[in-house]
Short mmCIF file of C-alpha atoms and ligand atoms in Angstrom, two decimals:
data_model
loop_
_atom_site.label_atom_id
_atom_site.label_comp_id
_atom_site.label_asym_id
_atom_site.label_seq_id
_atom_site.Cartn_x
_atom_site.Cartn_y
_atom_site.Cartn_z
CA UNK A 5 -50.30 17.70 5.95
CA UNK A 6 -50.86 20.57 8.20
CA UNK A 7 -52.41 23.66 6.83
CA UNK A 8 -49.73 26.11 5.89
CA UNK A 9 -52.26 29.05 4.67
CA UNK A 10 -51.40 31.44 8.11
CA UNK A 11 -47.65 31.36 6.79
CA UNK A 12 -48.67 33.27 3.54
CA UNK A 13 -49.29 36.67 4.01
CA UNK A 14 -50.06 37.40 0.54
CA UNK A 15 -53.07 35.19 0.98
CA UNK A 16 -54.63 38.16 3.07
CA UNK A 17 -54.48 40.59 0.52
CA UNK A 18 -57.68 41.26 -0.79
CA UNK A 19 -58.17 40.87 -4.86
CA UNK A 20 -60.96 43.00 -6.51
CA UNK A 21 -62.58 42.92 -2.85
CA UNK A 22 -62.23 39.37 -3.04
CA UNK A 23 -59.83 36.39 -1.19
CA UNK A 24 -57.75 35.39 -3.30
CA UNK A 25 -57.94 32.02 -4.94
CA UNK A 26 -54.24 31.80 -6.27
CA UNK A 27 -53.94 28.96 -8.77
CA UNK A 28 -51.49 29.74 -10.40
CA UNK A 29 -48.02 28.36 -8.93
CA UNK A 30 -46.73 26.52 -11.83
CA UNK A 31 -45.63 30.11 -13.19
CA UNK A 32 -44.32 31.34 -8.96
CA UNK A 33 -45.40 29.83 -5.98
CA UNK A 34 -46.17 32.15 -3.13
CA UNK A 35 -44.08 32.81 0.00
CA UNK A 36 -44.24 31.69 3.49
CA UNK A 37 -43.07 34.22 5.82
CA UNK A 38 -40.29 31.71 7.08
CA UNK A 39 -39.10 32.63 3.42
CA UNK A 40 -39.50 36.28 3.21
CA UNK A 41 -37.47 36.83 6.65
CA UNK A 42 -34.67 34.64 5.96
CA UNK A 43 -33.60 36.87 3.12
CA UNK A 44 -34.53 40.08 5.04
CA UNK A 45 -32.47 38.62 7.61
CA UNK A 46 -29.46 38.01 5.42
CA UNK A 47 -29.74 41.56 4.42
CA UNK A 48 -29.98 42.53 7.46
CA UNK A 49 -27.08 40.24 9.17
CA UNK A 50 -24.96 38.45 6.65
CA UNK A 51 -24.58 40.51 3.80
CA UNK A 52 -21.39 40.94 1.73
CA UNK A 53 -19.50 39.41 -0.81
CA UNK A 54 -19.05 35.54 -1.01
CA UNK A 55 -15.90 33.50 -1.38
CA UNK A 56 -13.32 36.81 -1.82
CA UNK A 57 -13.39 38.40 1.97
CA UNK A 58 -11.11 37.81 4.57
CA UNK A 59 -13.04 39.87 6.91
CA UNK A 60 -15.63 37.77 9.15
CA UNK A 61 -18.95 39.28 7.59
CA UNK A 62 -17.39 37.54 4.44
CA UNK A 63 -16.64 34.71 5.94
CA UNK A 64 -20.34 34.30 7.14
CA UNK A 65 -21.77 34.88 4.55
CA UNK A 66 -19.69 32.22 2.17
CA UNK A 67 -20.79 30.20 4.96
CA UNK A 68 -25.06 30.77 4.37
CA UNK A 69 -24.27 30.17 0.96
CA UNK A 70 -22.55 27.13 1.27
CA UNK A 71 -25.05 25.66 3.44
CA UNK A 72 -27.57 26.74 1.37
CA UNK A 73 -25.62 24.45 -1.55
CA UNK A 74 -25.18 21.10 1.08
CA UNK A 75 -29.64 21.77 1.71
CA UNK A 76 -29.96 21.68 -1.73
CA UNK A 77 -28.09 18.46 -2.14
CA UNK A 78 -29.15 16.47 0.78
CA UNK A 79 -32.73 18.08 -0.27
CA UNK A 80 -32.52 16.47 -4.25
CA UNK A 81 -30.54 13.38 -3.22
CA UNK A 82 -27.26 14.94 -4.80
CA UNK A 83 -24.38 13.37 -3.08
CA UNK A 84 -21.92 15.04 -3.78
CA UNK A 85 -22.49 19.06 -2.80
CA UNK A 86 -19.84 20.26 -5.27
CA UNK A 87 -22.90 18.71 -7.97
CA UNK A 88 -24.71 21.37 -7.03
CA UNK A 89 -24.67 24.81 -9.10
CA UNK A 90 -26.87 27.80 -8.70
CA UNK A 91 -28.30 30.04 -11.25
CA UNK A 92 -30.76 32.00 -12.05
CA UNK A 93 -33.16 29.54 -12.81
CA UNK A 94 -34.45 26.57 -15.01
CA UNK A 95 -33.99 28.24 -17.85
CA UNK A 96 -30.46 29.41 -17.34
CA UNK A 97 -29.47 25.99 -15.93
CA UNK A 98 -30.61 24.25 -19.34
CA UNK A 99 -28.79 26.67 -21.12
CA UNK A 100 -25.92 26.26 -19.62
CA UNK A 101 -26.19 22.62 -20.32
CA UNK A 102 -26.77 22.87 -23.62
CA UNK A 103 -23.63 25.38 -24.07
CA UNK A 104 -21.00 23.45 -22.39
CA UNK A 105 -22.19 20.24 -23.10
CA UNK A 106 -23.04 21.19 -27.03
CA UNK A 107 -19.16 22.35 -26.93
CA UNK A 108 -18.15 18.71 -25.04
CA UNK A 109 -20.07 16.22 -27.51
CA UNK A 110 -21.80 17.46 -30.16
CA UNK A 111 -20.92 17.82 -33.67
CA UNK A 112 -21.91 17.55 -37.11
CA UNK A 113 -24.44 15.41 -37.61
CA UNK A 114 -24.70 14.20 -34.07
CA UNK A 115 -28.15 14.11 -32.45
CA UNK A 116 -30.38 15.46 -29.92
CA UNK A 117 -33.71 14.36 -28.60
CA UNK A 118 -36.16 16.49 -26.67
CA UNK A 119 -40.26 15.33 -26.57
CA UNK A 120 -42.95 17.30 -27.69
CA UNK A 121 -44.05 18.09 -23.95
CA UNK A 122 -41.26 20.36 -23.15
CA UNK A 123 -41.08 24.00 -22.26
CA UNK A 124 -39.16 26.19 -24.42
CA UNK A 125 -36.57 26.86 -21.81
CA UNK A 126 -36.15 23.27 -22.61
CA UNK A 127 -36.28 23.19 -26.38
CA UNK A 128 -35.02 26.84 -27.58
CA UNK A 129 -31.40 26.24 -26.05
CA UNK A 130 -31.27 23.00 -27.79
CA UNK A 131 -32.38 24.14 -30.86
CA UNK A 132 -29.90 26.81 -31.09
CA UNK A 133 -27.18 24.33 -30.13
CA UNK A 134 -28.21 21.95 -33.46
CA UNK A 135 -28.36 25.42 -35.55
CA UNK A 136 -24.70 25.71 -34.42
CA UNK A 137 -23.65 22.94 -34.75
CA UNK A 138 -25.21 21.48 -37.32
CA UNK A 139 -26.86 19.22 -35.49
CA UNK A 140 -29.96 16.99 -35.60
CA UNK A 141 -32.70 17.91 -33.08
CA UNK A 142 -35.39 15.63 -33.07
CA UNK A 143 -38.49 15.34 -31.42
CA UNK A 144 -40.83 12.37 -29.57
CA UNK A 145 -44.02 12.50 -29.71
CA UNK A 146 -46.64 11.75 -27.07
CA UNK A 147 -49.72 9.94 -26.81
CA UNK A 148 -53.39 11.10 -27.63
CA UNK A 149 -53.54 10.61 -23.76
CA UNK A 150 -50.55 13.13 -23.56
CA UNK A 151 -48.12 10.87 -22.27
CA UNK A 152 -44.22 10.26 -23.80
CA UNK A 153 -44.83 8.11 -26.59
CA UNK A 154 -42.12 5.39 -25.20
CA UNK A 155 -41.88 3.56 -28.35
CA UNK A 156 -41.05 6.45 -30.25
CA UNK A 157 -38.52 7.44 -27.70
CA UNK A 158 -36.64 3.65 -28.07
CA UNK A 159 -36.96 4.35 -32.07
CA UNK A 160 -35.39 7.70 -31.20
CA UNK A 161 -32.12 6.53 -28.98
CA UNK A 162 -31.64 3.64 -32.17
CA UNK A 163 -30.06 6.60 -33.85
CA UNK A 164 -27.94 6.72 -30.85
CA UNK A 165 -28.27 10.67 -30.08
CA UNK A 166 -25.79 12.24 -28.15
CA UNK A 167 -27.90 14.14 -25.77
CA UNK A 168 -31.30 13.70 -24.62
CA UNK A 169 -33.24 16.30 -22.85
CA UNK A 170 -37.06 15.59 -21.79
CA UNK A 171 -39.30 17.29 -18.58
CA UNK A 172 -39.55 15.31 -15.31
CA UNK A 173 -43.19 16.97 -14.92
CA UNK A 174 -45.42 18.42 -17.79
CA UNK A 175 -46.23 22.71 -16.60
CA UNK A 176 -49.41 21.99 -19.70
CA UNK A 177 -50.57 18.07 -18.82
CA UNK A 178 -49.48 17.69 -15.79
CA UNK A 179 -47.46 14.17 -17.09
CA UNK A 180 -45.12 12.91 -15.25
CA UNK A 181 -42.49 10.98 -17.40
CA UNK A 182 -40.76 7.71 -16.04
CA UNK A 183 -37.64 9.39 -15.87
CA UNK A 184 -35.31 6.62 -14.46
CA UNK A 185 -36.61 4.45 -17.35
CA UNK A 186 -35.97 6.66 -19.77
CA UNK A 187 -32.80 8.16 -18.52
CA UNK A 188 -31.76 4.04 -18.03
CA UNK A 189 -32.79 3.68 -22.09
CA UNK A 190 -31.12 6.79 -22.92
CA UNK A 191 -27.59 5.36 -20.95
CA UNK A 192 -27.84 2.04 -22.98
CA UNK A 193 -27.74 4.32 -25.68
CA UNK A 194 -24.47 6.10 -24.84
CA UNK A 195 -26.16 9.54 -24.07
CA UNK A 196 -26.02 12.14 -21.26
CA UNK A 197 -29.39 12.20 -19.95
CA UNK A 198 -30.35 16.14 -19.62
CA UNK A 199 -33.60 16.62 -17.17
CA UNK A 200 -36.08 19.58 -16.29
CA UNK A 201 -37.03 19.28 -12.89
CA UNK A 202 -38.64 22.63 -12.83
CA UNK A 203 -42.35 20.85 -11.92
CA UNK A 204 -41.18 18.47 -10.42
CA UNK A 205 -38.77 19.68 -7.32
CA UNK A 206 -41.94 21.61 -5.86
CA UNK A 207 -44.21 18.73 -5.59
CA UNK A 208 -42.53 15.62 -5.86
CA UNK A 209 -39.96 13.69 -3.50
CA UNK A 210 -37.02 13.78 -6.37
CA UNK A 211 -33.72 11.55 -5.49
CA UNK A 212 -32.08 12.64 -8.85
CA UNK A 213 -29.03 9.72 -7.91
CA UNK A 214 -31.83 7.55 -8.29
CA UNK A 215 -33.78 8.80 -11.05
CA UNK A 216 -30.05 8.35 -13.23
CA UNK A 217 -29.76 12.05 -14.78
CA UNK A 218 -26.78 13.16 -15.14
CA UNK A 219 -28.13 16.81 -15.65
CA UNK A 220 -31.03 17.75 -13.91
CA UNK A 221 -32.70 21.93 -13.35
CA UNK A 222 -34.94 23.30 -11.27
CA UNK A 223 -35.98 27.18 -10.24
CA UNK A 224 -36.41 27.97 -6.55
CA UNK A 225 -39.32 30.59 -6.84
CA UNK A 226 -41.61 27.64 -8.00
CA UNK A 227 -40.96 25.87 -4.56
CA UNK A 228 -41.73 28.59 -2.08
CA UNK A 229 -38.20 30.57 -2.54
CA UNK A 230 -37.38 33.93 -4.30
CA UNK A 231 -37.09 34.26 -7.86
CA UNK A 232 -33.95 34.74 -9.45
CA UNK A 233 -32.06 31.71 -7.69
CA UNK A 234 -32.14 28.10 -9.27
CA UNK A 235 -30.04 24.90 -9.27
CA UNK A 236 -28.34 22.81 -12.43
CA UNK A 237 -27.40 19.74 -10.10
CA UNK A 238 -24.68 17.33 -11.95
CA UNK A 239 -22.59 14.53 -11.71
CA UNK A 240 -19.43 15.65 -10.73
CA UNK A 241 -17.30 13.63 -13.16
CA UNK A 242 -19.90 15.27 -15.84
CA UNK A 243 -19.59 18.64 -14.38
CA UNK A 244 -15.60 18.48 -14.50
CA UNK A 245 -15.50 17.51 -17.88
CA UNK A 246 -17.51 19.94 -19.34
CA UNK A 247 -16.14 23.38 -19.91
CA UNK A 248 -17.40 26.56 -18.54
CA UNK A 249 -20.32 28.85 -19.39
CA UNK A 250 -20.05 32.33 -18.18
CA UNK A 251 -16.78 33.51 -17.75
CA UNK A 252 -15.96 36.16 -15.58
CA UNK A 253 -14.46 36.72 -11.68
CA UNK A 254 -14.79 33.19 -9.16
CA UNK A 255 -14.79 31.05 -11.66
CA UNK A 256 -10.92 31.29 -12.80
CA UNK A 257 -8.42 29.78 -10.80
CA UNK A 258 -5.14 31.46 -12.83
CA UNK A 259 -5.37 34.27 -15.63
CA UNK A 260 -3.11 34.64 -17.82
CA UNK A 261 -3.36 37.13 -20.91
CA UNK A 262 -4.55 35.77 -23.28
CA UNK A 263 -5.90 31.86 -21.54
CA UNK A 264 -6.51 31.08 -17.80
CA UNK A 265 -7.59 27.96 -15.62
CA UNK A 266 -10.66 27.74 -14.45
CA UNK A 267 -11.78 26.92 -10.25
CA UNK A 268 -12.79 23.67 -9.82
CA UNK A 269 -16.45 22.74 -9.92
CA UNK A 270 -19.24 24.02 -8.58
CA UNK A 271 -17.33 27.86 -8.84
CA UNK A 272 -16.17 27.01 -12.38
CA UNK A 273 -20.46 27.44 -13.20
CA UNK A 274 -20.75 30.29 -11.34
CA UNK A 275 -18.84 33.48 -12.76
CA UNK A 276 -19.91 36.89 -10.75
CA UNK A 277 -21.58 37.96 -7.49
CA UNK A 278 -24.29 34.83 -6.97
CA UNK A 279 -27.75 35.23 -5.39
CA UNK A 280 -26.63 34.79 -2.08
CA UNK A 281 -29.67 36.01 -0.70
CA UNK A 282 -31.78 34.12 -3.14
CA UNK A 283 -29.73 30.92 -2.16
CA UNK A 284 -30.33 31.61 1.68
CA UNK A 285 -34.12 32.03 0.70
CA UNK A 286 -33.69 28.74 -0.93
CA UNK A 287 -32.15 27.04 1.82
CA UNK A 288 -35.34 27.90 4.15
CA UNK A 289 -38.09 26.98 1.19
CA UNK A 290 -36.35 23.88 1.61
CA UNK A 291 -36.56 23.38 5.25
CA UNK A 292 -40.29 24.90 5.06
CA UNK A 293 -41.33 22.28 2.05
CA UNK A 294 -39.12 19.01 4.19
CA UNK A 295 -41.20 20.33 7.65
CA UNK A 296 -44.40 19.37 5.91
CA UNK A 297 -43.24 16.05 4.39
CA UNK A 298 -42.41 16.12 0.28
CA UNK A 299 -45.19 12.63 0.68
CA UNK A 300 -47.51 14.92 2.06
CA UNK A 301 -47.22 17.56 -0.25
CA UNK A 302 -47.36 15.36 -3.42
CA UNK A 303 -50.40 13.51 -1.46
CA UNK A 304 -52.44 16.74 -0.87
CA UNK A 305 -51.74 17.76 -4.55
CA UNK A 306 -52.83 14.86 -5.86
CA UNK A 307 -56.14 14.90 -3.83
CA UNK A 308 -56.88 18.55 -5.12
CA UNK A 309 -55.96 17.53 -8.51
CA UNK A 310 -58.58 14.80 -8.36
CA UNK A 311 -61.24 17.10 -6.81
CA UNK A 312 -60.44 19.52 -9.13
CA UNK A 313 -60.74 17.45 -11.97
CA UNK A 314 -64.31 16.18 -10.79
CA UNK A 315 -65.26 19.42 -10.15
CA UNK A 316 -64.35 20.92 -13.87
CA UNK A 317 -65.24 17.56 -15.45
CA UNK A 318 -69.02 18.52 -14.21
CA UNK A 319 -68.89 22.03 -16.03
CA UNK A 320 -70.90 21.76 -19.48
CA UNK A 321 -68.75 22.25 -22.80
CA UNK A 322 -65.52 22.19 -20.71
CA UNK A 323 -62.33 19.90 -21.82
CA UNK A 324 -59.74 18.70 -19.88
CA UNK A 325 -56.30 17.64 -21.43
CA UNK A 326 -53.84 15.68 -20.24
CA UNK A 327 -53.60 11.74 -18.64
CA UNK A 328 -55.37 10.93 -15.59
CA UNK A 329 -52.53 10.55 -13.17
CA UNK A 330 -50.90 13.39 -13.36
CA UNK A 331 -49.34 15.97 -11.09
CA UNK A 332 -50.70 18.82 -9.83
CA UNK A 333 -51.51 21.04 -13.05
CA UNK A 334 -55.06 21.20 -15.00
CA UNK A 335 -55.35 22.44 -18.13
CA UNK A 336 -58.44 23.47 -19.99
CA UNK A 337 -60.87 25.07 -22.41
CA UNK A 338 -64.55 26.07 -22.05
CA UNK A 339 -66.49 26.11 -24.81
CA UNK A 340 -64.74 28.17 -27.51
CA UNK A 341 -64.25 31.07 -24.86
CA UNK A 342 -60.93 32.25 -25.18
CA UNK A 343 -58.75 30.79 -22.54
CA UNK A 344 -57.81 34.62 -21.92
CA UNK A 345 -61.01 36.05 -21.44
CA UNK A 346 -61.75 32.94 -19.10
CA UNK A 347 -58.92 34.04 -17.06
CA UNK A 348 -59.95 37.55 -17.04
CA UNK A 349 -63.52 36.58 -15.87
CA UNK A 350 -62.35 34.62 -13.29
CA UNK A 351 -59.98 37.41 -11.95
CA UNK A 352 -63.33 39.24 -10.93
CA UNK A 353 -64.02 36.77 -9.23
CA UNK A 354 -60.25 36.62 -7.12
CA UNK A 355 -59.45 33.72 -8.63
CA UNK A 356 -55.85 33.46 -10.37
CA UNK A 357 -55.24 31.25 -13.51
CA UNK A 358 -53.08 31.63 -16.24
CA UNK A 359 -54.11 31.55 -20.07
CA UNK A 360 -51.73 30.80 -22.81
CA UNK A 361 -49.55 28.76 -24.60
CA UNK A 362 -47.28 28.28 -21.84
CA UNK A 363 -44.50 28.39 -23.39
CA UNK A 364 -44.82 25.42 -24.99
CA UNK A 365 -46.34 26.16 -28.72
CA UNK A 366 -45.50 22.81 -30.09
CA UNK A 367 -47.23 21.22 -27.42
CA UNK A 368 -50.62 23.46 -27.77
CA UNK A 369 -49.97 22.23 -31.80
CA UNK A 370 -50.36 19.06 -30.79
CA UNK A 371 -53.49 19.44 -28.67
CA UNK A 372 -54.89 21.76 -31.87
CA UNK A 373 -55.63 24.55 -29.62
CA UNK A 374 -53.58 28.05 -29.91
CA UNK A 375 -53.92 28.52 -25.99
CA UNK A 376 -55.73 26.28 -22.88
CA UNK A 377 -56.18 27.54 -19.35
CA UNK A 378 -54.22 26.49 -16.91
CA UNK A 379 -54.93 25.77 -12.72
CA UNK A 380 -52.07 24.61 -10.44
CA UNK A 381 -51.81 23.85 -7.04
CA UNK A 382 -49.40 24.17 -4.16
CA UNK A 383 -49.81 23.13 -0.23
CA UNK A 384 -51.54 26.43 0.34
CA UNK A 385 -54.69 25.65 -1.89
CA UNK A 386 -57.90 24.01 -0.51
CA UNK A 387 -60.94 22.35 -1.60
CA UNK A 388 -62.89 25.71 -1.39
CA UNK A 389 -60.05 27.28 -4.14
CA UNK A 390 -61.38 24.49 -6.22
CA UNK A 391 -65.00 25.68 -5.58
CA UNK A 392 -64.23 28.76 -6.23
CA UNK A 393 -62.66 28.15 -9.45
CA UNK A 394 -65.76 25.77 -10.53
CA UNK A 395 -68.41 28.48 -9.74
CA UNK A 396 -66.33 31.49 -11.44
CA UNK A 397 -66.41 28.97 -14.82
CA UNK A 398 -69.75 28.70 -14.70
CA UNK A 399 -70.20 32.19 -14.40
CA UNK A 400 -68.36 33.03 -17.32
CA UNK A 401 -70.35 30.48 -19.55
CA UNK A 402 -73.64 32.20 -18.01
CA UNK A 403 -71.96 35.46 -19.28
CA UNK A 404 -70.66 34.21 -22.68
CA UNK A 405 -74.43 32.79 -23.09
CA UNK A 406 -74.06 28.93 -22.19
CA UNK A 407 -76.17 28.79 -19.50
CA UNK A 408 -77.98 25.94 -19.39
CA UNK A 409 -81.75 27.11 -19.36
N1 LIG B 11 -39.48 24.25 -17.43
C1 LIG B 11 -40.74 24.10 -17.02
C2 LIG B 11 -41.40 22.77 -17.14
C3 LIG B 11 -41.42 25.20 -16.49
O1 LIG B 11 -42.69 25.07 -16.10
C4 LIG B 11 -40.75 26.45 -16.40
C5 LIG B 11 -41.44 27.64 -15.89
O2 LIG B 11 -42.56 27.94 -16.17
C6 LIG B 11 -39.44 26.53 -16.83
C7 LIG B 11 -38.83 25.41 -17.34
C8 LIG B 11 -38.67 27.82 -16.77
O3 LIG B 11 -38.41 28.17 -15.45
P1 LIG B 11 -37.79 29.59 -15.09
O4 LIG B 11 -38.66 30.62 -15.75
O5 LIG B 11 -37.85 29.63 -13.61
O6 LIG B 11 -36.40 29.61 -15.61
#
């Protein structure tokens, strides 16, 4: 893969004196400038309101967004553009899957499966769908290795659950679920297969036709493009059967006083002024992340994440979770420093991890930690990041008193 690092100007701006080490792009990736002007330049060129103007301006910029729609597509293997609906982000995207499709096929009694691994943005709008409904939410369990306990998950679909939602990547253990096996198991089963992409779009080469979900979410600021624009890509026979979420102008076809008809799918998911910019900015993260090569990028990751795991596996009283093929996410404790104060140490030192539970508590329940620190990768990191990270560890053990002497 080439080295991208010029393209990110944020990667020039100094961090207590210090370059900074930024390892943190499960939570946001950075931005290449090919990013950053596109949506100036849709401010600056394009701008107005999508899908209602007659005027030309309008007219261009329906256009942009469109595009930015048929990028997305041919850039997740959709193929069928009008499968493609933009939100805000994962986390909307699931809920809006879990609303329409809790009001489409669940009821009383029916069931739902989600696995311990997931974030909250995929278990909270799931749980509040079984409080509604009365549902049954249940929950696989992994491994000790931190892998989907697959046996558990067959046990699971014998109860022949109406939905099943699971992660395509773990943002904690870095797992990356068999997702066209399970979503193949959860078919045989006779239910709609529900799937967060969110770790998974920015580093992997993800054909959801061939990975079998009929659902599946992702947010573009974890893949190089602004925050506040993400995708719920769908079948389109799924997407037309299942009712709308938001309601609200472009999504209505007729209104009538007191019932209306909705506009046919994707515009029936997407009530209100979109992100147009955001979906422009998406449109060039994609073109940025298919210039380098989606192989490449999951092969560079997957050499840091091996260096990286050498590198911490080497620092005294440290513990690594998660399996050993993994994706491009380490998480760990040192000693019995809290994963906070690690984070904060390393800061000094310009280096950017996050510490928490990652929104995912029943995960960290699992593990029997309240919190683990977390490094992640993008194409912009190096093997010096890694070194970096490695020596401002052992400088907070020195500091918390476990030097070696
Ligand atoms: N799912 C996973 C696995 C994630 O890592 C995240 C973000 O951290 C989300 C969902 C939520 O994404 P967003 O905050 O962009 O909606």
């Amino acid at each position: 893969m080439r080295d991208p690092r010029a393209d990110f100007p944020i990667l020039g701006e100094p961090v207590h004196g210090r370059r900074l080490v930024y390892l943190d792009s499960a939570a946001t990736t950075q931005k290449p400038r090919q990013v950053i002007e596109a949506v100036a330049d849709y401010y600056r060129r394009l701008n107005a309101n999508v899908h209602r103007g007659a005027y030309d301006l309008a007219v261009r910029a329906t256009e942009a967004y469109e595009d930015a729609r048929a990028a997305v597509a041919a850039f997740v293997g959709a193929p069928d553009p009008r499968g493609v609906v933009f939100v805000r982000g994962t986390t909307e995207a699931l809920n809006l899957a879990a609303s329409s499709l809790g009001r489409l096929k669940v009821r009383a009694g029916d069931g739902i499966v989600v696995t311990a691994m997931e974030h909250h943005s995929n278990l909270i709008p799931w749980q509040l769908l079984a409080q509604e409904r009365a549902a049954r939410l249940e929950m696989v369990e992994l491994t000790p290795q931190g892998e989907l306990d697959v046996d558990g998950y067959r046990r699971a679909l014998e109860r022949r659950p109406k939905i099943v939602a699971f992660t395509h990547v773990s943002n904690v253990l870095g797992t990356i679920n068999p997702v066209a096996e399970l979503a193949r198991l959860a078919h045989e089963a006779g239910a709609v297969v529900v799937v967060d992409g969110a770790q998974a779009v920015p580093h992997l080469a993800v054909n959801v036709a061939e990975l079998g979900a009929d659902l599946y979410a992702f947010s573009g600021h974890k893949m190089l493009g602004p925050m506040g624009v993400g995708v719920l890509v769908g079948t389109p026979e799924l997407l037309d059967a299942m009712p709308p979420y938001h309601g609200g102008g472009e999504m209505i076809r007729t209104v009538q006083d007191t019932t209306a008809t909705y506009a046919p799918i994707p515009h029936k998911f997407e009530a209100g002024t979109p992100n147009v910019a955001g979906a422009v900015g998406l449109k060039a993260a994609i073109a940025y992340l298919g210039a380098l090569g989606m192989a490449e990028v999951a092969a560079h990751e997957r050499a840091l994440t091996g260096y990286a795991r050498e590198r911490l596996a080497a620092i005294e009283g440290l513990r690594l979770y998660g399996p050993e093929e993994r994706a491009g996410v380490v998480s760990f404790t040192l000693a019995d420093i809290h994963p906070h104060d690690l984070a904060t140490i390393v800061d000094s030192e310009g280096v950017a991890i996050r510490a928490g539970h990652h929104c995912a508590q029943p995960l960290m329940r699992r593990l029997d930690v309240p919190a683990t620190a977390r490094a992640s990768f993008y194409v912009y990191n190096t093997r010096e990041d890694v070194d970096a990270l490695a020596g401002a560890l052992e400088k907070a053990r020195a500091l918390f008193g476990y030097a070696r002497a």
